[in-house]
XYZ file of C-alpha atoms in Angstrom:
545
model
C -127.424 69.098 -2.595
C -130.258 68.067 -4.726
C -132.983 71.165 -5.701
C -135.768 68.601 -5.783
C -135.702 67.683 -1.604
C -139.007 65.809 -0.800
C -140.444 67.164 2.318
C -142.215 64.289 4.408
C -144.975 65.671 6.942
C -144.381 64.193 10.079
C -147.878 64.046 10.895
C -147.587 61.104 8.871
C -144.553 59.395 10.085
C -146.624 59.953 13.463
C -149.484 57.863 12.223
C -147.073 55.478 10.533
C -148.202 56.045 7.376
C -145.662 55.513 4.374
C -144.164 59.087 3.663
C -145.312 58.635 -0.225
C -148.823 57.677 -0.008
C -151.292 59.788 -0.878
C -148.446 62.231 -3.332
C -148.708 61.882 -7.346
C -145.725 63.077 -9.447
C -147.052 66.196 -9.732
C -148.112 66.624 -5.656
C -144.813 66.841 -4.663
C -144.225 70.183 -2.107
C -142.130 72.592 -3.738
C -138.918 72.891 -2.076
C -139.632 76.732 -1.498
C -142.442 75.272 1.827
C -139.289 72.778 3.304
C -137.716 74.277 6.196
C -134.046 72.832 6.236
C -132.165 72.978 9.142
C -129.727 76.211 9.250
C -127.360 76.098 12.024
C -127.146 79.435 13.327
C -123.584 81.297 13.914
C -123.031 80.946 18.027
C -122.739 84.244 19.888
C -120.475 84.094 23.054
C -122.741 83.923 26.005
C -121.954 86.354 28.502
C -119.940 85.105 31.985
C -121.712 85.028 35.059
C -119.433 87.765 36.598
C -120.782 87.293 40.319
C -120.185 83.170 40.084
C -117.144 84.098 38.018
C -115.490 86.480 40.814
C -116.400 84.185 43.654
C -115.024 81.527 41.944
C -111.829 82.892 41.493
C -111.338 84.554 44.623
C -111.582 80.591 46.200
C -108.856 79.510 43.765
C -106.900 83.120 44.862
C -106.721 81.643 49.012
C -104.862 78.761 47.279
C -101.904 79.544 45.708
C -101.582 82.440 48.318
C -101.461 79.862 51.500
C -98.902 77.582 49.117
C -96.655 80.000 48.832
C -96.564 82.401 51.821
C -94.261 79.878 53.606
C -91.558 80.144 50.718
C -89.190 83.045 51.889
C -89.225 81.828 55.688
C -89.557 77.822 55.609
C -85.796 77.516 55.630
C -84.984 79.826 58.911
C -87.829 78.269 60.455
C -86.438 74.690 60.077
C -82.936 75.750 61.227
C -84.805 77.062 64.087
C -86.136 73.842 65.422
C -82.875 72.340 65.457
C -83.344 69.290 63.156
C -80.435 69.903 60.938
C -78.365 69.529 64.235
C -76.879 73.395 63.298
C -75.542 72.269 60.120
C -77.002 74.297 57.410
C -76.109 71.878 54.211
C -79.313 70.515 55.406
C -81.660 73.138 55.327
C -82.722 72.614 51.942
C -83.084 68.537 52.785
C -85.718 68.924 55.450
C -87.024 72.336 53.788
C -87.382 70.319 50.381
C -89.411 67.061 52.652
C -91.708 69.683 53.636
C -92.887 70.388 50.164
C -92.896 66.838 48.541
C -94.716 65.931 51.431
C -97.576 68.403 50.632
C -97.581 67.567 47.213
C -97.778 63.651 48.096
C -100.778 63.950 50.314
C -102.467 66.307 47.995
C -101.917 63.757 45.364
C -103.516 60.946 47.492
C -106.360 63.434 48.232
C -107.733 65.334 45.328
C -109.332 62.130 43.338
C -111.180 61.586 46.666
C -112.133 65.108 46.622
C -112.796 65.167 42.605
C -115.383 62.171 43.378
C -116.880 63.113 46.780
C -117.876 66.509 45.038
C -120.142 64.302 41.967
C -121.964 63.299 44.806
C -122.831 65.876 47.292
C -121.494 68.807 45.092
C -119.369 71.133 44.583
C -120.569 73.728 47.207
C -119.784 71.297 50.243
C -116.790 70.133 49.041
C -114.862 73.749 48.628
C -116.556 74.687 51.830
C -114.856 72.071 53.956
C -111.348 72.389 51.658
C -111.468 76.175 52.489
C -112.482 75.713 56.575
C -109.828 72.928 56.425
C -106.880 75.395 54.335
C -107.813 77.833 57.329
C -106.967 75.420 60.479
C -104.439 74.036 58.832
C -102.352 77.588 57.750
C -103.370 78.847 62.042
C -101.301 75.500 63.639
C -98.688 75.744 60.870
C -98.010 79.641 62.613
C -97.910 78.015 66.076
C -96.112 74.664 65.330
C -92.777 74.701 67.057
C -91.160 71.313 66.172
C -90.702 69.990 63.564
C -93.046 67.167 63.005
C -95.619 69.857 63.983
C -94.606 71.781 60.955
C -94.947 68.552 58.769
C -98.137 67.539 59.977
C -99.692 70.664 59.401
C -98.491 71.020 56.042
C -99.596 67.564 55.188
C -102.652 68.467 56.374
C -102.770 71.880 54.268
C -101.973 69.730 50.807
C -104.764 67.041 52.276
C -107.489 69.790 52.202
C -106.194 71.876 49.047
C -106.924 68.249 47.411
C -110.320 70.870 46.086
C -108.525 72.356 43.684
C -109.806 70.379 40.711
C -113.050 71.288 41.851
C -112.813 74.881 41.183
C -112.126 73.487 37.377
C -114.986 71.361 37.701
C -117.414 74.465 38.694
C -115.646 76.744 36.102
C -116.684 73.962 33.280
C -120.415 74.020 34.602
C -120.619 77.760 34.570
C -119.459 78.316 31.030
C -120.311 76.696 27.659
C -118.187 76.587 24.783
C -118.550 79.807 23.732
C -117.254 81.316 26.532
C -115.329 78.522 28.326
C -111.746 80.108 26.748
C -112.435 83.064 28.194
C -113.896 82.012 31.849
C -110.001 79.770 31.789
C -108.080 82.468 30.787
C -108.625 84.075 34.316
C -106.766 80.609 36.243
C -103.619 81.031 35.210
C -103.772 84.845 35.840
C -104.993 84.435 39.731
C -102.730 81.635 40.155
C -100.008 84.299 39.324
C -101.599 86.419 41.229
C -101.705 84.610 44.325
C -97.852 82.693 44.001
C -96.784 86.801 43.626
C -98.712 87.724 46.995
C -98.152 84.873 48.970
C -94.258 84.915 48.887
C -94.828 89.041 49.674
C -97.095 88.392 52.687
C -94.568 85.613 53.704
C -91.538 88.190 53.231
C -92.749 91.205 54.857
C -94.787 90.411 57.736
C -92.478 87.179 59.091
C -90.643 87.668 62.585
C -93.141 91.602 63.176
C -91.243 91.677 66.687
C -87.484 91.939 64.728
C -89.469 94.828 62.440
C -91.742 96.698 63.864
C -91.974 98.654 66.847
C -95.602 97.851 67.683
C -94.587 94.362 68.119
C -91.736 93.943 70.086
C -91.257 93.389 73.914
C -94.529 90.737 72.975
C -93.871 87.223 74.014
C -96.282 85.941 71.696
C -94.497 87.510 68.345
C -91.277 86.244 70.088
C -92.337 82.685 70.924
C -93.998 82.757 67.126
C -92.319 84.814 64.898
C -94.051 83.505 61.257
C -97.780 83.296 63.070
C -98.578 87.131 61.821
C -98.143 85.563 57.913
C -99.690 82.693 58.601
C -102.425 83.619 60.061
C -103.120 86.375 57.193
C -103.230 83.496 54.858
C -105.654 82.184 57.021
C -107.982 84.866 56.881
C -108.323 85.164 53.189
C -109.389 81.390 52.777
C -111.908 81.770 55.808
C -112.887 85.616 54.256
C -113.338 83.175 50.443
C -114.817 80.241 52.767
C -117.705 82.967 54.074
C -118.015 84.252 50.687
C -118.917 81.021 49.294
C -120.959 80.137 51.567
C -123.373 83.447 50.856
C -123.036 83.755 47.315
C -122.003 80.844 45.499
C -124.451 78.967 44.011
C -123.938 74.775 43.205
C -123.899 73.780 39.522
C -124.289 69.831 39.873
C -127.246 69.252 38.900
C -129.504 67.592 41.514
C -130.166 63.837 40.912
C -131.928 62.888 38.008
C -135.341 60.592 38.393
C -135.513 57.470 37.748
C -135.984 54.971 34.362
C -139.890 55.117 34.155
C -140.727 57.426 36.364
C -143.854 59.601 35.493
C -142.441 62.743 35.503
C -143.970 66.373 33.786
C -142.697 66.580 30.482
C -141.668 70.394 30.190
C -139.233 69.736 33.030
C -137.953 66.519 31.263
C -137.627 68.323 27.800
C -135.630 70.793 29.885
C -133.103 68.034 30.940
C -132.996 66.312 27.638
C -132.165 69.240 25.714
C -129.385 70.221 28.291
C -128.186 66.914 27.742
C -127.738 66.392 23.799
C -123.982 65.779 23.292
C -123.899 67.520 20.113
C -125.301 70.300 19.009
C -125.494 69.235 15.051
C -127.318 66.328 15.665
C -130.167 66.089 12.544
C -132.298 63.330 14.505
C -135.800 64.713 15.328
C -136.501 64.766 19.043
C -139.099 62.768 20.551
C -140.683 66.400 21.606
C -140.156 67.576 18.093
C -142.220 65.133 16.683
C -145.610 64.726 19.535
C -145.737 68.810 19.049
C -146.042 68.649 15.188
C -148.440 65.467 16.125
C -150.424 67.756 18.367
C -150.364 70.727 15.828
C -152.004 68.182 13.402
C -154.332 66.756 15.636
C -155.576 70.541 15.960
C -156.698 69.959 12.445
C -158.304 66.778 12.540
C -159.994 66.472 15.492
C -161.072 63.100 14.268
C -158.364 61.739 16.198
C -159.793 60.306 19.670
C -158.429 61.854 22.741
C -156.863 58.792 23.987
C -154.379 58.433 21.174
C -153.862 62.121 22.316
C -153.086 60.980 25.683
C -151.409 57.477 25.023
C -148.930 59.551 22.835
C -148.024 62.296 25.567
C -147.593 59.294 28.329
C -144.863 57.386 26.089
C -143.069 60.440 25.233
C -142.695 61.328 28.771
C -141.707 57.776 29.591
C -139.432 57.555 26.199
C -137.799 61.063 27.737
C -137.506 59.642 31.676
C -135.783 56.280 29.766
C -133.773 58.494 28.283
C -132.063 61.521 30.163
C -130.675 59.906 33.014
C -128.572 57.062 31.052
C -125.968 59.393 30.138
C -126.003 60.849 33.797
C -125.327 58.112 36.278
C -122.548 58.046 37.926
C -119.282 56.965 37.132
C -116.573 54.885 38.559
C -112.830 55.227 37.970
C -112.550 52.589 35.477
C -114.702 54.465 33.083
C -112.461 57.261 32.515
C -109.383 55.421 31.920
C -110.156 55.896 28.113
C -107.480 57.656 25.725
C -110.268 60.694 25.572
C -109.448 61.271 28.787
C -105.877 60.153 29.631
C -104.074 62.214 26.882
C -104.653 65.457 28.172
C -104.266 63.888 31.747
C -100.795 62.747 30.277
C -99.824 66.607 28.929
C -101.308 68.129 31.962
C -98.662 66.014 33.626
C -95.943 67.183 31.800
C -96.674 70.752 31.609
C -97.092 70.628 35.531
C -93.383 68.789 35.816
C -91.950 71.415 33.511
C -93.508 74.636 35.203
C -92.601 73.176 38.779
C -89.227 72.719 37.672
C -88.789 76.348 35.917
C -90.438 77.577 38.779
C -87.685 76.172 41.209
C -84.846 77.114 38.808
C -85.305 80.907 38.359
C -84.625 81.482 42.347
C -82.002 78.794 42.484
C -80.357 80.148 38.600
C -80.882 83.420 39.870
C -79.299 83.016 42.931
C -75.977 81.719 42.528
C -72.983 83.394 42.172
C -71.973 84.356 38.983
C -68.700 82.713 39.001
C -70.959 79.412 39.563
C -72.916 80.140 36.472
C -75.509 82.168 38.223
C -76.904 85.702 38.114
C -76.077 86.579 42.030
C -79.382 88.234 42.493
C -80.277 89.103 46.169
C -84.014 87.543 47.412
C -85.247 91.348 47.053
C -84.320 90.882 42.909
C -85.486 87.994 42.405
C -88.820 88.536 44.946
C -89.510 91.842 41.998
C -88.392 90.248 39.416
C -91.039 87.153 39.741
C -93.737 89.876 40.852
C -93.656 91.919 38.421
C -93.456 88.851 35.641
C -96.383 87.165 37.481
C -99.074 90.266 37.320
C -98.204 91.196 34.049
C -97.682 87.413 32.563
C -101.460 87.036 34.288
C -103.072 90.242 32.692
C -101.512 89.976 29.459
C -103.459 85.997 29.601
C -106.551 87.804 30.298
C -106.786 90.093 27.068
C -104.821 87.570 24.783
C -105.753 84.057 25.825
C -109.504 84.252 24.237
C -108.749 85.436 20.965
C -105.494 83.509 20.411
C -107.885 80.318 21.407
C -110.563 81.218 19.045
C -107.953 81.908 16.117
C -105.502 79.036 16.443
C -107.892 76.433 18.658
C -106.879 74.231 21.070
C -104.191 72.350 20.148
C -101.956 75.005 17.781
C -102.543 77.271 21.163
C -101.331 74.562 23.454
C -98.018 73.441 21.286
C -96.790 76.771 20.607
C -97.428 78.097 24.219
C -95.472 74.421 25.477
C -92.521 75.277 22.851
C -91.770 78.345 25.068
C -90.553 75.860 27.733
C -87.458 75.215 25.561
C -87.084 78.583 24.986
C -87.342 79.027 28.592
C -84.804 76.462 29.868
C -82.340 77.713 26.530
C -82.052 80.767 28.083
C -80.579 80.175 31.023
C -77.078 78.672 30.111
C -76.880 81.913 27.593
C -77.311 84.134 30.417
C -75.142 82.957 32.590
C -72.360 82.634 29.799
C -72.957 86.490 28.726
C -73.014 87.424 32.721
C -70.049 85.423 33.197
C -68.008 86.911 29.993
C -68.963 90.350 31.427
C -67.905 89.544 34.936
C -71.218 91.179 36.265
C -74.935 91.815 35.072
C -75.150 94.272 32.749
C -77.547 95.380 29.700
C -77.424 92.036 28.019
C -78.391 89.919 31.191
C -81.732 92.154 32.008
C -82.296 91.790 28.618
C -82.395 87.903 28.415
C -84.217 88.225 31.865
C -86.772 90.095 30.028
C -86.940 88.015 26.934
C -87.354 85.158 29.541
C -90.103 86.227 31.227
C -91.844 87.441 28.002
C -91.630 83.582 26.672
C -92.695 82.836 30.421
C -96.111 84.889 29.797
C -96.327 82.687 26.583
C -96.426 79.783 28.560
C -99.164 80.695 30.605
C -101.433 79.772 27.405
C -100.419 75.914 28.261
C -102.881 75.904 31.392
C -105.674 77.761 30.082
C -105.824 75.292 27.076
C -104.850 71.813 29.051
C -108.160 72.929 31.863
C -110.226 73.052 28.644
C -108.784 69.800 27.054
C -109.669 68.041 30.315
C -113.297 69.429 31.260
C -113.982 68.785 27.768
C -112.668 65.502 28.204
C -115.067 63.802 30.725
C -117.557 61.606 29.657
C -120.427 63.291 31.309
C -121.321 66.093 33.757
C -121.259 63.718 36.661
C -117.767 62.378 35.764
C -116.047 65.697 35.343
C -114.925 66.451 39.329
C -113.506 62.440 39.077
C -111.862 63.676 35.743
C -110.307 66.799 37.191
C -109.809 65.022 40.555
C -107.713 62.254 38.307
C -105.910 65.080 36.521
C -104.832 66.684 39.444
C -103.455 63.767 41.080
C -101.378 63.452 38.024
C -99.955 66.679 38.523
C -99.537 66.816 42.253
C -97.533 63.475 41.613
C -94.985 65.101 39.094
C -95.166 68.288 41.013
C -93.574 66.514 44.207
C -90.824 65.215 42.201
C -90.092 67.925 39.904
C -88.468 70.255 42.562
C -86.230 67.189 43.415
C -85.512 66.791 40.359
C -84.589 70.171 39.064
C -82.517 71.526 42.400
C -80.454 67.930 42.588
C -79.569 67.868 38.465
C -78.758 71.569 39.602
C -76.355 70.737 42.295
C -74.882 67.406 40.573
C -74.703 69.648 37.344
C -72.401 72.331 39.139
C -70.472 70.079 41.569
C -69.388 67.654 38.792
C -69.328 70.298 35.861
C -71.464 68.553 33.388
C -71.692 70.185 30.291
C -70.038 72.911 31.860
C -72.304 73.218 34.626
C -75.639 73.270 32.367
C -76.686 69.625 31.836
C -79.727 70.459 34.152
C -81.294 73.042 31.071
C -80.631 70.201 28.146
C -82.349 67.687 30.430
C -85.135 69.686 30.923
C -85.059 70.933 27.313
C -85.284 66.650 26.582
C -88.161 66.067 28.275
C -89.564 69.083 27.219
C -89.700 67.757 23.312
C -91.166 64.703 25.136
C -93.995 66.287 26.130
C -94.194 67.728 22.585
C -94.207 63.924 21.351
C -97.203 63.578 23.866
C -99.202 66.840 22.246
C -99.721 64.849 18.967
C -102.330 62.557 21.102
C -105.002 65.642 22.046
C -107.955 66.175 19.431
C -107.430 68.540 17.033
C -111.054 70.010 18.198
C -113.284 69.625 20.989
C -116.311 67.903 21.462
C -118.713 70.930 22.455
C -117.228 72.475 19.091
C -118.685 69.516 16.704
C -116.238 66.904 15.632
C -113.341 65.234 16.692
């Protein structure tokens, strides 16, 4: 940098006058009177704990009414009769259940994502929530089975808000603190897929159980209503929460091109507004304050230049704010910016669905099929106890790794544990099968499993950030999120198909000895690696990209 920087007043830029005039070679400021710009070191900004718990607790009701059907849905579809009392096709109708939930939700969540731009993201996780709550009560009661399906097509219709609750957590942090406000998802999604399968377990068919319940014709009539309907009161007990304490973060409408509007609220806007916060342009307000600090000393200057200049910088500010505000159709966030993380978000949702589905199936089995032979008890711990402490150990790590590694080192490595993941299981079940039961070596490779499942959980926290950070504007990020999770919801319906039937055709047909379901997975796996080379190396609220 040079040591002789000219400093220009901008008093004189105001009044147009050449920014030499008036200076001999010897008039020149000294560069010890310039003030250069020193961008100061950001400090994290603290979380708004009460939005921040609220929040969560709303995305808590939805994994929880998900999953709370998981450890009954199968008895209960036997029990309507449509498999005709042959129980090979359990899992067909159990399975049509699920991708029908996921298919609706798909349809449903852009509509959601783009209803809440417009009337907000209050109203729209109200009526998801008071929806999630009919919905889980007639899925207790439903006795047929097209009952069942329409009620849980109706449950994935109204859980179409879940990109919403990304959408508020992007508008309630900043990035200094946005790692640390996404490192709590993951960790109540585990949360809730541990406590709904629990609720589903222990308190399906009460009358069978418990003494307090039987001789009831109502617990008889509808044995899974008691889980249901528990489900059902946590998303209306997070629907009355929200309603009393959660506060909207879209930002009312902007006014119009023009319009005359007080300039300390416009200044507000504009400098909530600047896309980056490096920029070395001089503000309009920037320069009519150092114009009205000058003024102060020469009051020669007539008071209607005073007041032509503070009318066209409020109408230069009006022009201004609302351009990069308005709102957005879908077209305009079909951009690579915004479909590459959509893209990875789409493969780390197909992976995770189909691990997910695997560990019970894998688990399952008989070992002399190339399984572990757990009972549901086993595996029911074994997922519980992976889930809290995969979600508390993302809590404490997920910040700092961010912050040291950044976005895209933090997402790889946490994907690579995928492979890892899926590599495991044909080891285990060779070393279970060699030893003819589990022993040492098998909890020990269900442990190393899970630890490299905890890794994972990194993935999410980093792909939410890519994709908030990824919308165009504020008014564009619900249709972002609402885009992104159609994208998964789409995979997510066919990844349990496609995991369980590789599974079956795998075993039934011996391929690869019974594994070609892991190596497929594993495949598309490094796929999604390929993919990972198309997200910014930074993101835009950290400077450049």
């Amino acid at each position: 940098m040079p040591s002789d920087i000219e400093c220009v007043p901008v008093a004189d830029v105001v009044r147009g006058q050449s920014p030499h005039r008036g200076f001999a070679d010897g008039d020149r400021p000294s560069t010890s009177s310039c003030h250069l710009p020193i961008e100061p070191q950001a400090l994290e900004t603290p979380l708004p704990k009460l939005q921040l718990c609220i929040l969560l607790y709303l995305q808590l009701a939805e994994p929880i009414t998900s999953t709370v059907i998981y450890p009954f849905v199968n008895q209960l579809v036997r029990e309507t009769g449509v498999t005709g009392g042959d129980e090979r096709k359990t899992g067909y109708f159990a399975g049509l259940i699920e991708s029908c939930f996921y298919a609706v939700e798909a349809i449903c969540v852009l509509q959601w994502g783009r209803a809440s731009d417009r009337i907000g993201r209050k109203p729209v996780l109200l009526g998801g929530l008071l929806g999630l709550t009919l919905s889980m009560t007639g899925f207790g009661v439903s006795r047929q089975y097209w009952a069942i399906v329409l009620s849980r097509c109706a449950e994935g219709a109204l859980k179409g808000n879940i990109g919403v609750t990304k959408s508020m957590m992007a508008e309630i942090t900043d990035h200094t603190n946005r790692a640390r406000g996404f490192a709590f998802l993951p960790m109540i999604w585990a949360v809730g897929g541990t406590l709904g399968p629990i609720i589903g377990g222990v308190f399906a068919r009460p009358a069978d159980r418990w003494p307090g319940f039987r001789g009831s014709v109502f617990w008889a009539t509808y044995p899974y209503f008691l889980p249901c309907i528990i489900a059902a009161c946590i998303s209306i007990s997070a629907f009355t929460l929200a309603l009393l304490g959660l506060k909207e973060t879209l930002p009312r409408a902007r006014p119009r091109k023009g319009a005359d509007v007080p300039a300390h609220l416009l200044s507000d806007h504009t400098e909530k507004l600047q896309p980056r916060p490096n920029t070395t342009q001089k503000s309009v307000a920037d320069v009519a304050e150092v114009a009205r600090a000058d003024t102060s000393q020469n009051p020669s200057l007539p008071d209607e230049d005073i007041k032509a200049d503070s009318t066209a910088k409020t109408r230069i500010e009006a022009t201004t704010v609302p351009t990069d505000q308005e709102f957005v159709g879908l077209r305009s966030i079909l951009v690579p910016r915004v479909l590459y993380p959509i893209l990875n978000y789409g493969f780390v949702a197909l992976i995770d669905q189909a691990a997910a589905v695997l560990v019970p199936l894998m688990y399952s089995t008989s070992i002399d099929l190339g399984g572990l032979g757990f009972d549901p008890f086993t595996i029911g711990v074994i997922q519980g106890v992976g889930g809290f402490v995969g979600g508390f150990i993302q809590i404490f790590t997920f910040p700092y790794m961010h912050r040291k590694f950044g976005s895209k080192k933090l997402y790889i490595c946490s994907y690579s544990m995928y492979i890892v993941i899926f590599a495991l299981f044909p080891l285990n079940s060779f070393v279970t099968k060699r030893a003819g039961e589990v022993g040492v070596a098998t909890w020990a490779l269900v442990v190393l499993q899970y630890v490299a499942y905890a890794a994972s959980y990194m993935t999410w926290g980093c792909i939410f950030i890519y994709i908030s950070d990824a919308a165009p504007n504020q008014k564009a990020l619900g249709l972002t999120n609402g885009l992104a999770q159609t994208t998964a919801s789409t995979v997510r319906a066919i990844g349990p198909s496609l995991a369980s039937s590789l599974f079956s055709v795998s075993l039934e047909r011996h391929l690869a000895g019974g594994t070609l379901v892991y190596w497929v997975l594993c495949g598309i796996t490094v796929v999604g690696l390929v993919a990972s080379r198309w997200l910014p190396t930074n993101l835009r609220t950290e400077g450049t990209t």
